[in-house]
Amino acid sequence: QVHVVESGGGLVQAGGSLRLSCAASGTTFSISYVDWYRQAPGKQREWVASLSRGGITNFADSVKGRFTISRANAKNTTYLQMNSLKPEDTAVYYCHTGLPCERSVIGCDYWGQGTQVTVSS
């Protein structure tokens, strides 16, 4: 089965940086697109950033200019680089990614389990 796993979360001080990874296993296909979401306690899940199949990136206004998305050398992995982190960035971060799959001609999408990011002041 295909599994998607986020990693790279942790505790950093305000102004610091983290790089999150979104990696797919159980498939030989490359990641087509990736979306990043985050959810803080008591808050609704919000969209953060996206990398399209064609390489176009988009970011929420709250993170624009501070976050970037890139593909790793291994095409089953993408990165979310987070710079100039603020306490309000504290949340569980989830990746949502699409890959080709045998059961659907339009591909399949997968969610990771989330990784905790905590930014202290």
Tab-separated table of N, CA, C and O in Angstrom:
chain	number	residue	atom	x	y	z
A	1	GLN	N	0.835	-1.190	0.000
A	1	GLN	CA	0.000	0.000	0.000
A	1	GLN	C	0.875	1.248	0.000
A	1	GLN	O	2.000	1.216	0.473
A	2	VAL	N	0.331	2.331	-0.521
A	2	VAL	CA	1.026	3.601	-0.526
A	2	VAL	C	0.803	4.290	0.812
A	2	VAL	O	-0.325	4.361	1.316
A	3	HIS	N	1.879	4.812	1.375
A	3	HIS	CA	1.815	5.577	2.605
A	3	HIS	C	2.567	6.880	2.410
A	3	HIS	O	3.603	6.911	1.747
A	4	VAL	N	2.047	7.946	2.997
A	4	VAL	CA	2.669	9.253	2.948
A	4	VAL	C	2.991	9.669	4.370
A	4	VAL	O	2.137	9.590	5.258
A	5	VAL	N	4.223	10.116	4.581
A	5	VAL	CA	4.702	10.434	5.918
A	5	VAL	C	5.365	11.797	5.911
A	5	VAL	O	6.235	12.068	5.083
A	6	GLU	N	4.962	12.654	6.856
A	6	GLU	CA	5.642	13.917	7.089
A	6	GLU	C	6.716	13.725	8.156
A	6	GLU	O	6.564	12.910	9.061
A	7	SER	N	7.773	14.496	8.053
A	7	SER	CA	8.811	14.491	9.064
A	7	SER	C	9.481	15.852	9.090
A	7	SER	O	9.274	16.676	8.204
A	8	GLY	N	10.287	16.092	10.109
A	8	GLY	CA	11.058	17.321	10.200
A	8	GLY	C	10.520	18.341	11.172
A	8	GLY	O	11.135	19.397	11.356
A	9	GLY	N	9.383	18.060	11.789
A	9	GLY	CA	8.854	18.983	12.770
A	9	GLY	C	9.694	19.003	14.027
A	9	GLY	O	10.576	18.168	14.237
A	10	GLY	N	9.424	19.978	14.871
A	10	GLY	CA	10.160	20.104	16.111
A	10	GLY	C	9.906	21.427	16.776
A	10	GLY	O	8.951	22.141	16.445
A	11	LEU	N	10.759	21.761	17.728
A	11	LEU	CA	10.669	22.987	18.509
A	11	LEU	C	11.770	23.942	18.091
A	11	LEU	O	12.955	23.575	18.094
A	12	VAL	N	11.392	25.156	17.725
A	12	VAL	CA	12.354	26.188	17.355
A	12	VAL	C	11.947	27.508	17.975
A	12	VAL	O	10.784	27.722	18.322
A	13	GLN	N	12.911	28.405	18.124
A	13	GLN	CA	12.619	29.747	18.584
A	13	GLN	C	12.108	30.609	17.443
A	13	GLN	O	12.379	30.340	16.271
A	14	ALA	N	11.350	31.632	17.786
A	14	ALA	CA	10.889	32.577	16.784
A	14	ALA	C	12.066	33.112	15.975
A	14	ALA	O	13.117	33.441	16.527
A	15	GLY	N	11.873	33.194	14.669
A	15	GLY	CA	12.929	33.611	13.776
A	15	GLY	C	13.744	32.472	13.205
A	15	GLY	O	14.522	32.687	12.265
A	16	GLY	N	13.570	31.287	13.739
A	16	GLY	CA	14.298	30.125	13.264
A	16	GLY	C	13.657	29.494	12.050
A	16	GLY	O	12.668	29.985	11.508
A	17	SER	N	14.230	28.360	11.633
A	17	SER	CA	13.793	27.677	10.426
A	17	SER	C	13.620	26.191	10.668
A	17	SER	O	14.280	25.601	11.530
A	18	LEU	N	12.734	25.588	9.899
A	18	LEU	CA	12.556	24.149	9.848
A	18	LEU	C	12.300	23.741	8.411
A	18	LEU	O	11.749	24.518	7.637
A	19	ARG	N	12.680	22.514	8.061
A	19	ARG	CA	12.351	21.949	6.772
A	19	ARG	C	11.554	20.676	6.978
A	19	ARG	O	12.060	19.702	7.546
A	20	LEU	N	10.315	20.692	6.518
A	20	LEU	CA	9.459	19.529	6.599
A	20	LEU	C	9.564	18.709	5.319
A	20	LEU	O	9.714	19.257	4.225
A	21	SER	N	9.470	17.402	5.459
A	21	SER	CA	9.485	16.490	4.326
A	21	SER	C	8.144	15.797	4.198
A	21	SER	O	7.485	15.494	5.189
A	22	CYS	N	7.753	15.540	2.967
A	22	CYS	CA	6.585	14.742	2.660
A	22	CYS	C	7.056	13.639	1.723
A	22	CYS	O	7.439	13.916	0.581
A	23	ALA	N	7.055	12.408	2.203
A	23	ALA	CA	7.621	11.290	1.466
A	23	ALA	C	6.579	10.201	1.256
A	23	ALA	O	5.856	9.837	2.184
A	24	ALA	N	6.528	9.675	0.046
A	24	ALA	CA	5.627	8.586	-0.298
A	24	ALA	C	6.411	7.291	-0.404
A	24	ALA	O	7.506	7.254	-0.977
A	25	SER	N	5.858	6.235	0.143
A	25	SER	CA	6.453	4.910	0.050
A	25	SER	C	5.426	3.932	-0.498
A	25	SER	O	4.229	4.197	-0.492
A	26	GLY	N	5.914	2.791	-0.974
A	26	GLY	CA	5.029	1.777	-1.508
A	26	GLY	C	4.622	2.002	-2.948
A	26	GLY	O	3.653	1.401	-3.418
A	27	THR	N	5.341	2.864	-3.642
A	27	THR	CA	5.048	3.151	-5.040
A	27	THR	C	6.330	3.540	-5.750
A	27	THR	O	7.250	4.089	-5.140
A	28	THR	N	6.386	3.254	-7.035
A	28	THR	CA	7.506	3.696	-7.857
A	28	THR	C	7.213	5.019	-8.556
A	28	THR	O	8.100	5.578	-9.207
A	29	PHE	N	6.003	5.525	-8.415
A	29	PHE	CA	5.621	6.762	-9.081
A	29	PHE	C	6.118	7.980	-8.324
A	29	PHE	O	6.242	7.964	-7.098
A	30	SER	N	6.374	9.045	-9.067
A	30	SER	CA	6.770	10.305	-8.475
A	30	SER	C	5.545	11.066	-7.991
A	30	SER	O	4.450	10.915	-8.522
A	31	ILE	N	5.762	11.883	-6.974
A	31	ILE	CA	4.691	12.741	-6.482
A	31	ILE	C	4.282	13.729	-7.569
A	31	ILE	O	5.125	14.376	-8.190
A	32	SER	N	2.970	13.823	-7.800
A	32	SER	CA	2.453	14.716	-8.821
A	32	SER	C	2.296	16.138	-8.295
A	32	SER	O	2.740	17.097	-8.920
A	33	TYR	N	1.642	16.276	-7.155
A	33	TYR	CA	1.454	17.568	-6.517
A	33	TYR	C	1.503	17.370	-5.019
A	33	TYR	O	1.388	16.252	-4.520
A	34	VAL	N	1.661	18.458	-4.302
A	34	VAL	CA	1.601	18.393	-2.849
A	34	VAL	C	0.948	19.667	-2.315
A	34	VAL	O	1.212	20.765	-2.813
A	35	ASP	N	0.083	19.482	-1.345
A	35	ASP	CA	-0.513	20.580	-0.596
A	35	ASP	C	-0.093	20.437	0.854
A	35	ASP	O	-0.012	19.323	1.379
A	36	TRP	N	0.149	21.548	1.494
A	36	TRP	CA	0.437	21.558	2.923
A	36	TRP	C	-0.676	22.288	3.663
A	36	TRP	O	-1.101	23.372	3.249
A	37	TYR	N	-1.141	21.686	4.746
A	37	TYR	CA	-2.136	22.268	5.625
A	37	TYR	C	-1.585	22.261	7.043
A	37	TYR	O	-0.654	21.523	7.364
A	38	ARG	N	-2.180	23.071	7.891
A	38	ARG	CA	-1.811	23.054	9.295
A	38	ARG	C	-3.047	23.249	10.154
A	38	ARG	O	-4.031	23.856	9.719
A	39	GLN	N	-2.983	22.734	11.363
A	39	GLN	CA	-4.087	22.843	12.297
A	39	GLN	C	-3.546	23.056	13.699
A	39	GLN	O	-2.813	22.219	14.221
A	40	ALA	N	-3.904	24.180	14.276
A	40	ALA	CA	-3.551	24.481	15.661
A	40	ALA	C	-4.680	24.020	16.582
A	40	ALA	O	-5.834	23.903	16.150
A	41	PRO	N	-4.376	23.748	17.847
A	41	PRO	CA	-5.419	23.306	18.775
A	41	PRO	C	-6.577	24.294	18.832
A	41	PRO	O	-6.379	25.502	18.970
A	42	GLY	N	-7.794	23.775	18.715
A	42	GLY	CA	-8.979	24.607	18.764
A	42	GLY	C	-9.255	25.399	17.512
A	42	GLY	O	-10.208	26.187	17.489
A	43	LYS	N	-8.447	25.215	16.483
A	43	LYS	CA	-8.610	25.958	15.241
A	43	LYS	C	-8.972	25.013	14.101
A	43	LYS	O	-8.708	23.812	14.157
A	44	GLN	N	-9.567	25.562	13.068
A	44	GLN	CA	-9.839	24.792	11.868
A	44	GLN	C	-8.555	24.577	11.075
A	44	GLN	O	-7.624	25.382	11.149
A	45	ARG	N	-8.527	23.488	10.344
A	45	ARG	CA	-7.395	23.237	9.474
A	45	ARG	C	-7.360	24.279	8.354
A	45	ARG	O	-8.391	24.588	7.750
A	46	GLU	N	-6.181	24.825	8.094
A	46	GLU	CA	-6.038	25.845	7.073
A	46	GLU	C	-4.991	25.434	6.040
A	46	GLU	O	-4.002	24.774	6.357
A	47	TRP	N	-5.211	25.855	4.827
A	47	TRP	CA	-4.266	25.625	3.760
A	47	TRP	C	-3.068	26.550	3.910
A	47	TRP	O	-3.220	27.727	4.244
A	48	VAL	N	-1.880	26.019	3.640
A	48	VAL	CA	-0.641	26.774	3.801
A	48	VAL	C	0.053	27.016	2.471
A	48	VAL	O	0.439	28.145	2.159
A	49	ALA	N	0.255	25.958	1.685
A	49	ALA	CA	1.059	26.072	0.477
A	49	ALA	C	0.773	24.905	-0.447
A	49	ALA	O	0.316	23.844	-0.009
A	50	SER	N	1.066	25.094	-1.739
A	50	SER	CA	0.861	24.053	-2.733
A	50	SER	C	1.956	24.087	-3.781
A	50	SER	O	2.472	25.160	-4.118
A	51	LEU	N	2.291	22.920	-4.283
A	51	LEU	CA	3.163	22.749	-5.438
A	51	LEU	C	2.394	21.926	-6.456
A	51	LEU	O	2.041	20.778	-6.195
A	52	SER	N	2.142	22.493	-7.625
A	52	SER	CA	1.348	21.817	-8.627
A	52	SER	C	2.176	20.829	-9.422
A	52	SER	O	3.409	20.813	-9.358
A	53	ARG	N	1.484	20.009	-10.198
A	53	ARG	CA	2.147	19.053	-11.086
A	53	ARG	C	3.125	19.742	-12.020
A	53	ARG	O	4.190	19.198	-12.328
A	54	GLY	N	2.774	20.949	-12.469
A	54	GLY	CA	3.621	21.706	-13.374
A	54	GLY	C	4.680	22.542	-12.700
A	54	GLY	O	5.387	23.292	-13.384
A	55	GLY	N	4.802	22.448	-11.385
A	55	GLY	CA	5.845	23.162	-10.671
A	55	GLY	C	5.469	24.546	-10.186
A	55	GLY	O	6.337	25.290	-9.731
A	56	ILE	N	4.187	24.897	-10.266
A	56	ILE	CA	3.734	26.199	-9.804
A	56	ILE	C	3.489	26.145	-8.307
A	56	ILE	O	2.837	25.226	-7.809
A	57	THR	N	3.993	27.134	-7.595
A	57	THR	CA	3.808	27.213	-6.149
A	57	THR	C	2.854	28.329	-5.787
A	57	THR	O	2.796	29.371	-6.451
A	58	ASN	N	2.100	28.106	-4.726
A	58	ASN	CA	1.211	29.112	-4.161
A	58	ASN	C	1.273	29.017	-2.649
A	58	ASN	O	1.442	27.930	-2.091
A	59	PHE	N	1.117	30.157	-1.990
A	59	PHE	CA	1.245	30.223	-0.543
A	59	PHE	C	0.150	31.081	0.047
A	59	PHE	O	-0.303	32.054	-0.565
A	60	ALA	N	-0.261	30.714	1.250
A	60	ALA	CA	-1.183	31.555	1.992
A	60	ALA	C	-0.505	32.880	2.335
A	60	ALA	O	0.717	32.945	2.518
A	61	ASP	N	-1.317	33.933	2.431
A	61	ASP	CA	-0.757	35.248	2.731
A	61	ASP	C	0.042	35.244	4.036
A	61	ASP	O	1.038	35.962	4.164
A	62	SER	N	-0.378	34.436	4.988
A	62	SER	CA	0.264	34.421	6.290
A	62	SER	C	1.690	33.884	6.256
A	62	SER	O	2.469	34.146	7.178
A	63	VAL	N	2.042	33.129	5.214
A	63	VAL	CA	3.380	32.547	5.127
A	63	VAL	C	4.146	33.008	3.899
A	63	VAL	O	5.321	32.647	3.739
A	64	LYS	N	3.528	33.795	3.053
A	64	LYS	CA	4.160	34.239	1.819
A	64	LYS	C	5.445	35.008	2.118
A	64	LYS	O	5.479	35.875	2.989
A	65	GLY	N	6.490	34.666	1.392
A	65	GLY	CA	7.780	35.289	1.603
A	65	GLY	C	8.631	34.606	2.647
A	65	GLY	O	9.827	34.928	2.766
A	66	ARG	N	8.045	33.674	3.402
A	66	ARG	CA	8.784	32.977	4.448
A	66	ARG	C	8.914	31.479	4.161
A	66	ARG	O	9.900	30.860	4.566
A	67	PHE	N	7.936	30.893	3.468
A	67	PHE	CA	7.922	29.457	3.185
A	67	PHE	C	8.185	29.221	1.706
A	67	PHE	O	7.768	30.006	0.857
A	68	THR	N	8.855	28.114	1.394
A	68	THR	CA	9.047	27.675	0.018
A	68	THR	C	8.823	26.169	-0.076
A	68	THR	O	8.911	25.456	0.919
A	69	ILE	N	8.510	25.701	-1.284
A	69	ILE	CA	8.323	24.276	-1.553
A	69	ILE	C	9.304	23.870	-2.642
A	69	ILE	O	9.522	24.610	-3.604
A	70	SER	N	9.873	22.668	-2.506
A	70	SER	CA	10.775	22.154	-3.519
A	70	SER	C	10.669	20.638	-3.597
A	70	SER	O	10.158	19.982	-2.683
A	71	ARG	N	11.142	20.087	-4.701
A	71	ARG	CA	11.228	18.642	-4.865
A	71	ARG	C	12.623	18.171	-4.497
A	71	ARG	O	13.620	18.810	-4.842
A	72	ALA	N	12.705	17.056	-3.807
A	72	ALA	CA	13.983	16.449	-3.479
A	72	ALA	C	14.532	15.705	-4.688
A	72	ALA	O	13.836	15.479	-5.680
A	73	ASN	N	15.808	15.317	-4.601
A	73	ASN	CA	16.394	14.501	-5.666
A	73	ASN	C	15.620	13.200	-5.843
A	73	ASN	O	15.412	12.744	-6.970
A	74	ALA	N	15.215	12.604	-4.739
A	74	ALA	CA	14.312	11.465	-4.784
A	74	ALA	C	12.905	11.980	-5.025
A	74	ALA	O	12.368	12.747	-4.225
A	75	LYS	N	12.297	11.576	-6.124
A	75	LYS	CA	11.037	12.179	-6.556
A	75	LYS	C	9.835	11.726	-5.757
A	75	LYS	O	8.728	12.192	-6.015
A	76	ASN	N	10.054	10.851	-4.798
A	76	ASN	CA	8.983	10.498	-3.884
A	76	ASN	C	8.916	11.437	-2.690
A	76	ASN	O	8.120	11.207	-1.774
A	77	THR	N	9.721	12.491	-2.696
A	77	THR	CA	9.837	13.379	-1.548
A	77	THR	C	9.765	14.839	-1.976
A	77	THR	O	10.356	15.218	-2.987
A	78	THR	N	9.046	15.640	-1.208
A	78	THR	CA	9.040	17.084	-1.373
A	78	THR	C	9.330	17.735	-0.035
A	78	THR	O	9.120	17.137	1.021
A	79	TYR	N	9.784	18.982	-0.084
A	79	TYR	CA	10.142	19.718	1.117
A	79	TYR	C	9.315	20.982	1.247
A	79	TYR	O	9.014	21.658	0.261
A	80	LEU	N	8.963	21.317	2.465
A	80	LEU	CA	8.434	22.623	2.814
A	80	LEU	C	9.470	23.304	3.697
A	80	LEU	O	9.681	22.891	4.841
A	81	GLN	N	10.140	24.312	3.155
A	81	GLN	CA	11.129	25.074	3.906
A	81	GLN	C	10.433	26.239	4.588
A	81	GLN	O	9.799	27.062	3.917
A	82	MET	N	10.557	26.317	5.899
A	82	MET	CA	9.895	27.340	6.689
A	82	MET	C	10.955	28.201	7.357
A	82	MET	O	11.725	27.721	8.183
A	83	ASN	N	10.987	29.473	6.995
A	83	ASN	CA	11.946	30.424	7.538
A	83	ASN	C	11.221	31.512	8.316
A	83	ASN	O	10.024	31.724	8.157
A	84	SER	N	11.978	32.223	9.134
A	84	SER	CA	11.435	33.333	9.920
A	84	SER	C	10.169	32.926	10.655
A	84	SER	O	9.150	33.622	10.621
A	85	LEU	N	10.240	31.807	11.328
A	85	LEU	CA	9.061	31.245	11.974
A	85	LEU	C	8.565	32.133	13.107
A	85	LEU	O	9.349	32.769	13.810
A	86	LYS	N	7.251	32.154	13.265
A	86	LYS	CA	6.569	32.940	14.277
A	86	LYS	C	5.796	32.014	15.203
A	86	LYS	O	5.413	30.916	14.804
A	87	PRO	N	5.532	32.443	16.435
A	87	PRO	CA	4.731	31.602	17.331
A	87	PRO	C	3.386	31.205	16.736
A	87	PRO	O	2.906	30.096	17.002
A	88	GLU	N	2.784	32.060	15.939
A	88	GLU	CA	1.507	31.733	15.330
A	88	GLU	C	1.605	30.662	14.253
A	88	GLU	O	0.579	30.194	13.744
A	89	ASP	N	2.818	30.253	13.882
A	89	ASP	CA	3.001	29.128	12.976
A	89	ASP	C	2.883	27.784	13.691
A	89	ASP	O	2.894	26.740	13.034
A	90	THR	N	2.799	27.804	15.010
A	90	THR	CA	2.696	26.570	15.777
A	90	THR	C	1.433	25.809	15.395
A	90	THR	O	0.326	26.353	15.458
A	91	ALA	N	1.593	24.554	14.997
A	91	ALA	CA	0.475	23.733	14.550
A	91	ALA	C	0.993	22.347	14.188
A	91	ALA	O	2.203	22.123	14.106
A	92	VAL	N	0.062	21.430	13.960
A	92	VAL	CA	0.388	20.177	13.308
A	92	VAL	C	0.285	20.409	11.807
A	92	VAL	O	-0.736	20.899	11.315
A	93	TYR	N	1.335	20.058	11.083
A	93	TYR	CA	1.388	20.266	9.647
A	93	TYR	C	1.151	18.948	8.928
A	93	TYR	O	1.757	17.925	9.256
A	94	TYR	N	0.278	18.982	7.932
A	94	TYR	CA	-0.106	17.802	7.167
A	94	TYR	C	0.202	18.011	5.693
A	94	TYR	O	-0.037	19.094	5.155
A	95	CYS	N	0.706	16.987	5.038
A	95	CYS	CA	0.828	17.052	3.591
A	95	CYS	C	-0.259	16.211	2.941
A	95	CYS	O	-0.683	15.169	3.463
A	96	HIS	N	-0.729	16.688	1.825
A	96	HIS	CA	-1.735	16.039	0.995
A	96	HIS	C	-1.136	15.961	-0.401
A	96	HIS	O	-0.832	16.995	-1.002
A	97	THR	N	-0.941	14.747	-0.908
A	97	THR	CA	-0.201	14.597	-2.146
A	97	THR	C	-0.905	13.642	-3.094
A	97	THR	O	-1.655	12.756	-2.673
A	98	GLY	N	-0.668	13.836	-4.381
A	98	GLY	CA	-1.261	13.008	-5.408
A	98	GLY	C	-0.207	12.246	-6.187
A	98	GLY	O	0.875	12.773	-6.467
A	99	LEU	N	-0.526	11.003	-6.523
A	99	LEU	CA	0.317	10.156	-7.339
A	99	LEU	C	-0.545	9.319	-8.261
A	99	LEU	O	-1.713	9.058	-7.965
A	100	PRO	N	0.023	8.874	-9.387
A	100	PRO	CA	-0.707	7.893	-10.191
A	100	PRO	C	-0.957	6.626	-9.389
A	100	PRO	O	-0.166	6.249	-8.525
A	101	CYS	N	-2.070	5.963	-9.666
A	101	CYS	CA	-2.372	4.700	-9.006
A	101	CYS	C	-3.136	3.807	-9.962
A	101	CYS	O	-3.757	4.276	-10.919
A	102	GLU	N	-3.087	2.503	-9.683
A	102	GLU	CA	-3.670	1.531	-10.591
A	102	GLU	C	-5.188	1.549	-10.588
A	102	GLU	O	-5.812	1.194	-11.585
A	103	ARG	N	-5.794	1.938	-9.493
A	103	ARG	CA	-7.246	1.849	-9.378
A	103	ARG	C	-7.986	3.042	-9.959
A	103	ARG	O	-9.225	3.023	-10.004
A	104	SER	N	-7.280	4.067	-10.412
A	104	SER	CA	-7.939	5.248	-10.947
A	104	SER	C	-7.083	5.861	-12.045
A	104	SER	O	-5.888	6.088	-11.864
A	105	VAL	N	-7.725	6.175	-13.173
A	105	VAL	CA	-7.008	6.800	-14.275
A	105	VAL	C	-6.665	8.252	-13.976
A	105	VAL	O	-5.813	8.834	-14.656
A	106	ILE	N	-7.325	8.843	-12.993
A	106	ILE	CA	-7.028	10.219	-12.621
A	106	ILE	C	-6.091	10.302	-11.426
A	106	ILE	O	-5.821	11.396	-10.918
A	107	GLY	N	-5.590	9.169	-10.970
A	107	GLY	CA	-4.669	9.148	-9.859
A	107	GLY	C	-5.370	9.077	-8.516
A	107	GLY	O	-6.597	9.055	-8.431
A	108	CYS	N	-4.559	9.036	-7.473
A	108	CYS	CA	-5.066	8.941	-6.113
A	108	CYS	C	-4.396	9.993	-5.240
A	108	CYS	O	-3.280	10.435	-5.523
A	109	ASP	N	-5.087	10.365	-4.172
A	109	ASP	CA	-4.524	11.330	-3.232
A	109	ASP	C	-4.375	10.690	-1.862
A	109	ASP	O	-5.106	9.767	-1.499
A	110	TYR	N	-3.423	11.199	-1.096
A	110	TYR	CA	-3.071	10.625	0.195
A	110	TYR	C	-2.781	11.733	1.189
A	110	TYR	O	-2.261	12.795	0.829
A	111	TRP	N	-3.106	11.460	2.434
A	111	TRP	CA	-2.802	12.358	3.544
A	111	TRP	C	-1.777	11.725	4.459
A	111	TRP	O	-1.839	10.529	4.752
A	112	GLY	N	-0.842	12.525	4.923
A	112	GLY	CA	0.074	12.079	5.946
A	112	GLY	C	-0.549	12.183	7.324
A	112	GLY	O	-1.663	12.695	7.496
A	113	GLN	N	0.177	11.702	8.325
A	113	GLN	CA	-0.340	11.662	9.690
A	113	GLN	C	-0.102	12.956	10.460
A	113	GLN	O	-0.655	13.130	11.546
A	114	GLY	N	0.712	13.835	9.928
A	114	GLY	CA	0.991	15.108	10.557
A	114	GLY	C	2.301	15.118	11.319
A	114	GLY	O	2.752	14.095	11.841
A	115	THR	N	2.914	16.284	11.392
A	115	THR	CA	4.125	16.482	12.184
A	115	THR	C	3.994	17.799	12.947
A	115	THR	O	3.538	18.806	12.409
A	116	GLN	N	4.376	17.772	14.219
A	116	GLN	CA	4.190	18.923	15.097
A	116	GLN	C	5.295	19.944	14.892
A	116	GLN	O	6.482	19.606	14.909
A	117	VAL	N	4.890	21.192	14.718
A	117	VAL	CA	5.812	22.321	14.674
A	117	VAL	C	5.450	23.252	15.822
A	117	VAL	O	4.303	23.697	15.929
A	118	THR	N	6.419	23.538	16.672
A	118	THR	CA	6.206	24.440	17.799
A	118	THR	C	7.241	25.548	17.743
A	118	THR	O	8.443	25.276	17.691
A	119	VAL	N	6.773	26.787	17.757
A	119	VAL	CA	7.643	27.956	17.687
A	119	VAL	C	7.488	28.726	18.985
A	119	VAL	O	6.392	29.190	19.322
A	120	SER	N	8.570	28.865	19.714
A	120	SER	CA	8.553	29.567	20.986
A	120	SER	C	9.041	30.997	20.807
A	120	SER	O	9.795	31.308	19.880
A	121	SER	N	8.618	31.866	21.708
A	121	SER	CA	9.037	33.257	21.675
A	121	SER	C	10.145	33.539	22.660
A	121	SER	O	10.809	34.564	22.591
